[in-house]
PDB file of C-alpha atoms in Angstrom:
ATOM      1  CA  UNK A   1      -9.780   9.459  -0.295  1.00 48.00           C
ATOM      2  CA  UNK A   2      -8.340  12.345  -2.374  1.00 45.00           C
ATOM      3  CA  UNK A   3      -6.954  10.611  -5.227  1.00 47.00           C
ATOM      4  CA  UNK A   4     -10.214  10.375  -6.913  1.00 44.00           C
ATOM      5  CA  UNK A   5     -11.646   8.242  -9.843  1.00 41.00           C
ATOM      6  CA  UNK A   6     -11.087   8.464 -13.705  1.00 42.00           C
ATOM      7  CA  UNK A   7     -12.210   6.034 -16.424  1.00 40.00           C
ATOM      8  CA  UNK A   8      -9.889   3.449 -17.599  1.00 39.00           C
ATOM      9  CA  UNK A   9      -9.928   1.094 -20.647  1.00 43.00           C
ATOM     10  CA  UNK A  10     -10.465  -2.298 -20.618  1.00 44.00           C
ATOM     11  CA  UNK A  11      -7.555  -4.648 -20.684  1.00 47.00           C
ATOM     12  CA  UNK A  12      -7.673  -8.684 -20.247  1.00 50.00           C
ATOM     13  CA  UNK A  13      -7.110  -9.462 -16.824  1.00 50.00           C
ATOM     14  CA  UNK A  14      -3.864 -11.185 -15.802  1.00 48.00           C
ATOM     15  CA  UNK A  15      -3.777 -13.323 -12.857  1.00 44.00           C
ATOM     16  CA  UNK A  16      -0.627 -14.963 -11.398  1.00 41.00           C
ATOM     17  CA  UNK A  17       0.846 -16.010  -8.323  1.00 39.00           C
ATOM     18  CA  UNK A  18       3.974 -14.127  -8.659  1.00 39.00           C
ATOM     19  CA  UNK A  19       7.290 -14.197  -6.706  1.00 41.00           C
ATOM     20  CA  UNK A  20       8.110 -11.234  -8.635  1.00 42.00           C
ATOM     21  CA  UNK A  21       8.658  -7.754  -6.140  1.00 43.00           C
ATOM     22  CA  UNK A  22       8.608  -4.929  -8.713  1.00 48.00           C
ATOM     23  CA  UNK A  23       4.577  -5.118  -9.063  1.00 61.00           C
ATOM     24  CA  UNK A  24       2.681  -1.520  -9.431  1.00 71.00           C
ATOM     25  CA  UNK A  25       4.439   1.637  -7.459  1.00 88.00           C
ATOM     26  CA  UNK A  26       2.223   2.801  -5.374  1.00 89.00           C
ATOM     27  CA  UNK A  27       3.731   5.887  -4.428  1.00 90.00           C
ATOM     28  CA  UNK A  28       4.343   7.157  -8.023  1.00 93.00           C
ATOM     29  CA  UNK A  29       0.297   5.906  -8.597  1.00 92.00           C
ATOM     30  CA  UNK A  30      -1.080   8.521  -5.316  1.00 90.00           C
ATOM     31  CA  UNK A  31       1.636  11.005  -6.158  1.00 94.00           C
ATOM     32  CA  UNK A  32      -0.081  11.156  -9.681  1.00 96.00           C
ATOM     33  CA  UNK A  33      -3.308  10.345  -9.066  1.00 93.00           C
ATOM     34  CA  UNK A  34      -3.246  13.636  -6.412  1.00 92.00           C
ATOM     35  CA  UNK A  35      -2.176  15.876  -8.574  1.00 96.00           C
ATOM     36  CA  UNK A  36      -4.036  14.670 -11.481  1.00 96.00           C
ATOM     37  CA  UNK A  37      -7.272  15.515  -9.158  1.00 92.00           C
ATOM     38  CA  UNK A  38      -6.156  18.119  -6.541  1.00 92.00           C
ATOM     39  CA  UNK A  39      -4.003  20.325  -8.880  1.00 96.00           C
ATOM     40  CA  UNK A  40      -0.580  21.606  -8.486  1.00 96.00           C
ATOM     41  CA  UNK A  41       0.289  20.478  -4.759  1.00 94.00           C
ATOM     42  CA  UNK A  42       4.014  21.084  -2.798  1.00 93.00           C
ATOM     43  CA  UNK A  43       5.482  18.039  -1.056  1.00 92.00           C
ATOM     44  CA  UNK A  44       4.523  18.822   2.407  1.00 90.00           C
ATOM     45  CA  UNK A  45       0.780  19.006   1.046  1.00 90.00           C
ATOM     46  CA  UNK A  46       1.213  15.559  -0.581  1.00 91.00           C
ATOM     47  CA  UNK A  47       2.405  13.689   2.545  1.00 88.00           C
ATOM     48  CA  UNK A  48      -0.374  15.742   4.592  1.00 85.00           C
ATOM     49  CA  UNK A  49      -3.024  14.055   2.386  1.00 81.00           C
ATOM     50  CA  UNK A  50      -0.835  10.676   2.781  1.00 77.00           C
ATOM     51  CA  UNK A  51      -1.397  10.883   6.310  1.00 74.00           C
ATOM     52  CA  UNK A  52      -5.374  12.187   6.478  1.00 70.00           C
ATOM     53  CA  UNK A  53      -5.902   9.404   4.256  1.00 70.00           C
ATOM     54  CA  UNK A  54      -3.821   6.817   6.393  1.00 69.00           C
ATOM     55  CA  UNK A  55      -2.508   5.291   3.060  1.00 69.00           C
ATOM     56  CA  UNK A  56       0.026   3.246   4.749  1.00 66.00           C
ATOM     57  CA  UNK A  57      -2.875   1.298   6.255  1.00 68.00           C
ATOM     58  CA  UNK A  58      -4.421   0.078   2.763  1.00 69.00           C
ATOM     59  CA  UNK A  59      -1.321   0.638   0.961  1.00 75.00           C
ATOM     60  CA  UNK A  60       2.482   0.536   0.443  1.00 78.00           C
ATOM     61  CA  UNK A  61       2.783   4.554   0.273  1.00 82.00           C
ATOM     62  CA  UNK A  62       4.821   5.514   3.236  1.00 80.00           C
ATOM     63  CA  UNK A  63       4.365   9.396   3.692  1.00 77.00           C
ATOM     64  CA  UNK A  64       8.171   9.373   4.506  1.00 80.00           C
ATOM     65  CA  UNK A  65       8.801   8.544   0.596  1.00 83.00           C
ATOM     66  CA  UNK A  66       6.764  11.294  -1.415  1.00 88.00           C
ATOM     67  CA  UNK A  67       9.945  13.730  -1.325  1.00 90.00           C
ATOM     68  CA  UNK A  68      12.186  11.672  -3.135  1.00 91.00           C
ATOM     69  CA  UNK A  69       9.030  10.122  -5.351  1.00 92.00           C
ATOM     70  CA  UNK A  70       8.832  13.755  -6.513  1.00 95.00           C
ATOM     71  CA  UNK A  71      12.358  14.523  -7.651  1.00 94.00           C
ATOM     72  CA  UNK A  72      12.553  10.766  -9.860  1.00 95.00           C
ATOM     73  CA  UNK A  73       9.583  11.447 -11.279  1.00 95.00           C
ATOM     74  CA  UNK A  74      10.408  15.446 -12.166  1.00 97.00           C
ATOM     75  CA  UNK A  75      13.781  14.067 -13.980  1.00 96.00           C
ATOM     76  CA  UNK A  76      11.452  11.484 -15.684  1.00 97.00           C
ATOM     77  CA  UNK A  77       9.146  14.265 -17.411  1.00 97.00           C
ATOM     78  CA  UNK A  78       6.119  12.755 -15.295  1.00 97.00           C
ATOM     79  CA  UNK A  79       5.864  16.378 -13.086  1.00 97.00           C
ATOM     80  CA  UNK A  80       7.404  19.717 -13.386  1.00 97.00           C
ATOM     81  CA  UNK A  81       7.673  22.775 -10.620  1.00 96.00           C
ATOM     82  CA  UNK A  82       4.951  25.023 -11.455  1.00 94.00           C
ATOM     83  CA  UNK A  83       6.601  27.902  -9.097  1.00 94.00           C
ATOM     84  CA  UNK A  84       8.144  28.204  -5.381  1.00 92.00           C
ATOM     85  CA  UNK A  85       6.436  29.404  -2.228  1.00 86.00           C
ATOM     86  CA  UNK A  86       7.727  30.707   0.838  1.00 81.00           C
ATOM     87  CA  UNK A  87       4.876  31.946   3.237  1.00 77.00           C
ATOM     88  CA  UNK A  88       6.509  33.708   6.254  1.00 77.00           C
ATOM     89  CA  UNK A  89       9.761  32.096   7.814  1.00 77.00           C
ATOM     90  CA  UNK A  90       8.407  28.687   6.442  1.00 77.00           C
ATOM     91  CA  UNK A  91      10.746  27.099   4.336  1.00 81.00           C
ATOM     92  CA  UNK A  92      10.489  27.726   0.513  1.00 85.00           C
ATOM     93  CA  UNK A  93       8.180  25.014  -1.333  1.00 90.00           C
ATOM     94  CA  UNK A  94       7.895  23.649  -4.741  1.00 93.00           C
ATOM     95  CA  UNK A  95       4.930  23.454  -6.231  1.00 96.00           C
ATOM     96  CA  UNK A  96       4.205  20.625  -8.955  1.00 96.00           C
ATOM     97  CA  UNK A  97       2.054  19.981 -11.656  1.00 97.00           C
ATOM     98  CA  UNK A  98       1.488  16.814 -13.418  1.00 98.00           C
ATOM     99  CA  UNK A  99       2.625  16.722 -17.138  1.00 98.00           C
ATOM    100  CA  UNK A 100       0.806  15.121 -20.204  1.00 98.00           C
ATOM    101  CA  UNK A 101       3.400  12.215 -19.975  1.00 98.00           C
ATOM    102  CA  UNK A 102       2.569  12.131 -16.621  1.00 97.00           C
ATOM    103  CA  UNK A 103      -1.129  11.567 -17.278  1.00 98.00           C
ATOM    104  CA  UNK A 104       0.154   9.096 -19.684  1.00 98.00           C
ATOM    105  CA  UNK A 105       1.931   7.132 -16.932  1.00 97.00           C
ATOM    106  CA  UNK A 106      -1.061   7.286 -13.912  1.00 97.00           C
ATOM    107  CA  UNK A 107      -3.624   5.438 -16.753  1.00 97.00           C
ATOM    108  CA  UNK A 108      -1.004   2.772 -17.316  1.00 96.00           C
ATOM    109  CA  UNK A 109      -0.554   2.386 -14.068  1.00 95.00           C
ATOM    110  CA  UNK A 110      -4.020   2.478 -12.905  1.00 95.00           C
ATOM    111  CA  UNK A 111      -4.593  -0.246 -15.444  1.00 95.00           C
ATOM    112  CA  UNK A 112      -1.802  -2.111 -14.779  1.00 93.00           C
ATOM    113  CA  UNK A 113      -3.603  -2.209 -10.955  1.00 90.00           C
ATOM    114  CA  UNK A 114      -6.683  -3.456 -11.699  1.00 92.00           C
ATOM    115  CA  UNK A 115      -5.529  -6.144 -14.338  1.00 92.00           C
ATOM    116  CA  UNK A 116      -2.931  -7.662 -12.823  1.00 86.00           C
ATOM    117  CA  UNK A 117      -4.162  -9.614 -10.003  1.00 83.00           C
ATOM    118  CA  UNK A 118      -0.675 -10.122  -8.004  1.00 77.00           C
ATOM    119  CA  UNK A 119      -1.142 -12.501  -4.942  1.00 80.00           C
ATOM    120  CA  UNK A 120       2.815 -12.545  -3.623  1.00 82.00           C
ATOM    121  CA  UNK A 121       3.923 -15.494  -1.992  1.00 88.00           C
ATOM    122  CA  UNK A 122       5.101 -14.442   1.922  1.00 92.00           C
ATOM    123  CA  UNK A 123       8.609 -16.068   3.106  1.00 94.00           C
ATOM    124  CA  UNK A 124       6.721 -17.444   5.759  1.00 95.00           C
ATOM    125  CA  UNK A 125       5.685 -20.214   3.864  1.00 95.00           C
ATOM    126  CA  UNK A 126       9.039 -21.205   2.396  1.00 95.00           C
ATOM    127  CA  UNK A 127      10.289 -20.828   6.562  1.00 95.00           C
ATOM    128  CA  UNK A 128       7.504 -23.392   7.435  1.00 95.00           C
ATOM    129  CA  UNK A 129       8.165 -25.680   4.161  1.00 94.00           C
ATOM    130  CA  UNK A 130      12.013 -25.755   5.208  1.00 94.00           C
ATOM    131  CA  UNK A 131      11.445 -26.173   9.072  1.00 92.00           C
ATOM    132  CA  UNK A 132      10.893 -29.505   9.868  1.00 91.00           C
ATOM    133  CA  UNK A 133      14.402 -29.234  11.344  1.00 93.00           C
ATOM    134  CA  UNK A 134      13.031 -26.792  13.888  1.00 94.00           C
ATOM    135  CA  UNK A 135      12.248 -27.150  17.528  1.00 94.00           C
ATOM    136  CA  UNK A 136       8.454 -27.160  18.079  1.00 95.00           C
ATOM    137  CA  UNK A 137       8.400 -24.588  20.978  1.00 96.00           C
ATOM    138  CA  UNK A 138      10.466 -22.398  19.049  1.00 96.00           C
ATOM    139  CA  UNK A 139       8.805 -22.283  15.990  1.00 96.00           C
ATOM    140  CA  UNK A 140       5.592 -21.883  18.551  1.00 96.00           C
ATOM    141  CA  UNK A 141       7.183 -19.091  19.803  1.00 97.00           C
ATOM    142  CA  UNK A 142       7.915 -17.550  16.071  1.00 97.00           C
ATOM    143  CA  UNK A 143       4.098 -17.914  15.719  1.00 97.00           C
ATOM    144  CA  UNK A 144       2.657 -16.801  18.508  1.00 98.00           C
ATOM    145  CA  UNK A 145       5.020 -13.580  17.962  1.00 98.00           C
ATOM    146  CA  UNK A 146       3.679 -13.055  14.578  1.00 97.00           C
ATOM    147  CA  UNK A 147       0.043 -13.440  15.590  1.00 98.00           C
ATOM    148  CA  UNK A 148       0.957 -10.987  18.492  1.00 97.00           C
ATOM    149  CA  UNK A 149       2.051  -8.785  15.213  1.00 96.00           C
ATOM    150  CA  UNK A 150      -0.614  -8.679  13.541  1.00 96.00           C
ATOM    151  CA  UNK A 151      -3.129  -8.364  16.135  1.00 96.00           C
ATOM    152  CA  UNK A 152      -1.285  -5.329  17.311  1.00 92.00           C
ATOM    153  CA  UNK A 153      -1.605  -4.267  13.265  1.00 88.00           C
ATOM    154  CA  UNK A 154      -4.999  -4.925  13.368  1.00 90.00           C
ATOM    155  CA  UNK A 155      -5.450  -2.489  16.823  1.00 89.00           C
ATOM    156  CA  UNK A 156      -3.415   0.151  15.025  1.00 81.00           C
ATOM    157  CA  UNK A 157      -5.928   0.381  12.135  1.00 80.00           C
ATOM    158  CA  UNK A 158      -8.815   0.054  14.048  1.00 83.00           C
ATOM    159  CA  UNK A 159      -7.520   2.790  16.284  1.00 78.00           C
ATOM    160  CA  UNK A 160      -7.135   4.763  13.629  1.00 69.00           C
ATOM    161  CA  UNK A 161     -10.014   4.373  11.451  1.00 72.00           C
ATOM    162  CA  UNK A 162     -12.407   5.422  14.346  1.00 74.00           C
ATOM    163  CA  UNK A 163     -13.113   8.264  12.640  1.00 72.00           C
ATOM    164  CA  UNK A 164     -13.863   8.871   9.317  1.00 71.00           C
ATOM    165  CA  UNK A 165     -11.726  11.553   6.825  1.00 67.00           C
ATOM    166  CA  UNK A 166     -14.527  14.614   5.774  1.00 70.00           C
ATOM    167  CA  UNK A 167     -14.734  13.201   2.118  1.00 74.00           C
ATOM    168  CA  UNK A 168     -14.803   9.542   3.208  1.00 77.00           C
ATOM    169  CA  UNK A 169     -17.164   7.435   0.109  1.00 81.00           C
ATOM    170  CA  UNK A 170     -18.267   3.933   0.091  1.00 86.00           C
ATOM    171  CA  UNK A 171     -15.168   3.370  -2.189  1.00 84.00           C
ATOM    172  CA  UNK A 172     -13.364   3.937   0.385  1.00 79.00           C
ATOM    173  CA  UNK A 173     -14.923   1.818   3.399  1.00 82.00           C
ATOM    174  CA  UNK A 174     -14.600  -0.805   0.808  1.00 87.00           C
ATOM    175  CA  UNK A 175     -10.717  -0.332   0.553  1.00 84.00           C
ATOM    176  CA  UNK A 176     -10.711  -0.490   4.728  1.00 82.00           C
ATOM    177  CA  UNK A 177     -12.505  -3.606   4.325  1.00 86.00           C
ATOM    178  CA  UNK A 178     -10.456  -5.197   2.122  1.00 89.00           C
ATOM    179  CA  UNK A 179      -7.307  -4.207   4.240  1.00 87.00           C
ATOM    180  CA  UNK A 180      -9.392  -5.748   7.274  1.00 89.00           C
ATOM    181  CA  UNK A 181     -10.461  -8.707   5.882  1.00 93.00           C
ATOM    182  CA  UNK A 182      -6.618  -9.885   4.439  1.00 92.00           C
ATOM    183  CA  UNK A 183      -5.520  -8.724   7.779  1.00 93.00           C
ATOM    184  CA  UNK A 184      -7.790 -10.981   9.320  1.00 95.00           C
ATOM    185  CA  UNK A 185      -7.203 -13.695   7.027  1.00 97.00           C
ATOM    186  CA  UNK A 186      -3.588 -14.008   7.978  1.00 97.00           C
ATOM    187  CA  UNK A 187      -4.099 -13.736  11.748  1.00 98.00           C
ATOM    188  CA  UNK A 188      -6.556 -16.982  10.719  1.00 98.00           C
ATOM    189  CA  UNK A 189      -4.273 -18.996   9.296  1.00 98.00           C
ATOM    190  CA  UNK A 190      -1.019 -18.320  11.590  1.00 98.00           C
ATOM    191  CA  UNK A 191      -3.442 -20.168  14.470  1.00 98.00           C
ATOM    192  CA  UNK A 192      -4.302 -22.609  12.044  1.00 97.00           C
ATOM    193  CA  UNK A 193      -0.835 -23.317  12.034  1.00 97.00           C
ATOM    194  CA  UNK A 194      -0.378 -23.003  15.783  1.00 96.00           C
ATOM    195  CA  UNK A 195      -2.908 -25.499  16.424  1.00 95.00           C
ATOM    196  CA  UNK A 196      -1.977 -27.822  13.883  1.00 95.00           C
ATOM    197  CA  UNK A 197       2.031 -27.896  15.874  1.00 93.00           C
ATOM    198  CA  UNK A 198       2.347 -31.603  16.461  1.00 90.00           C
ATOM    199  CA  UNK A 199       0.863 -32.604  13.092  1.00 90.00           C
ATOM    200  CA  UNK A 200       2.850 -30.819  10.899  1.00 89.00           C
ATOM    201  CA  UNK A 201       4.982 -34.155   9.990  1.00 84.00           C
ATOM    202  CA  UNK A 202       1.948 -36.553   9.300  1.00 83.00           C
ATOM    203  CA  UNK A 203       1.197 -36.975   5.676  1.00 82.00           C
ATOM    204  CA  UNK A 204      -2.767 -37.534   5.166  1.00 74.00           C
TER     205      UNK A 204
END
């Protein structure tokens, strides 16, 4: 992956099961992180790399999102337009470069990454703590729709990672591992639940 490696300094580790949502921004991290490593870099370039590097698979950075990622951070000091291209009838680009704040703001947010250990809780669980009200076949149907779900995740990545990106490292089969192996730890325990239906009202 493009967004490369620097050296960060070492923080205690924090490590919570949070129901809190505003955790690490992951777009403002690869938008950073990019041009911190790639140089100055126009939108369109940005959420070409998003896509080689099929970041929505192993993260929350939706290629979609870079555009307006770009003009928040800009009016926060974090980037600035280094100059405008137009090459041919193509529309005219902005080019960005990252700032010294914005340097400033990819460590602490790398670090931030790597010491908070944020496991999120998933609604699911409060659904299934609050169902006992709720007719076994559908609630077997809500299952076997969200297993269907994430199998069909599960093809979609495996589809995709058939072939490997030109500058693909270890780091980064180690990310698509991870990504696998939480996948496949949730398709686990949704047929865990399925076969555990009728004996979800026992107490042990």
């Amino acid at each position: 992956m493009r967004i490369g490696r620097m050296a960060i300094s070492p923080r205690v580790l924090k490590c919570e099961y949070s129901c809190e949502t505003g955790a690490v921004n992951e777009t403002r991290l690869f938008v950073l992180a990019a041009l911190a490593k790639r140089g100055p870099m126009h939108g369109h370039q940005l959420r070409r790399d998003a896509r080689l590097d099929r970041a929505d698979l192993w993260s929350r950075v939706k290629p979609g999102s870079l555009y307006g990622a770009l003009h928040r951070m800009q009016d926060e000091g974090l980037i600035r337009p280094l100059r405008t291209e137009q090459p041919g009838s193509l529309p005219a680009r902005t080019i960005y470069e990252i700032t010294e704040e914005g340097r400033r703001e990819l460590r602490a947010l790398r670090d931030e990454a790597f010491t908070e250990v944020d496991i999120r809780p998933d609604p699911v669980d409060l659904a299934l703590a609050v169902g006992a009200d709720l007719d076994r076949e559908v609630l077997r149907g809500y299952l076997q729709d969200r297993i269907a779900a994430l199998r069909a995740r599960e093809s979609a990545m495996d589809h995709q990672l058939e072939r490997r990106w030109p500058d693909q490292t270890r780091a980064d089969d180690l990310i698509v591992e991870h990504a696998r192996m939480r996948l496949g730890a949730e398709i686990a325990w949704h047929e865990k639940v399925l076969g555990d239906l009728d004996k979800l009202d026992e107490r042990p």
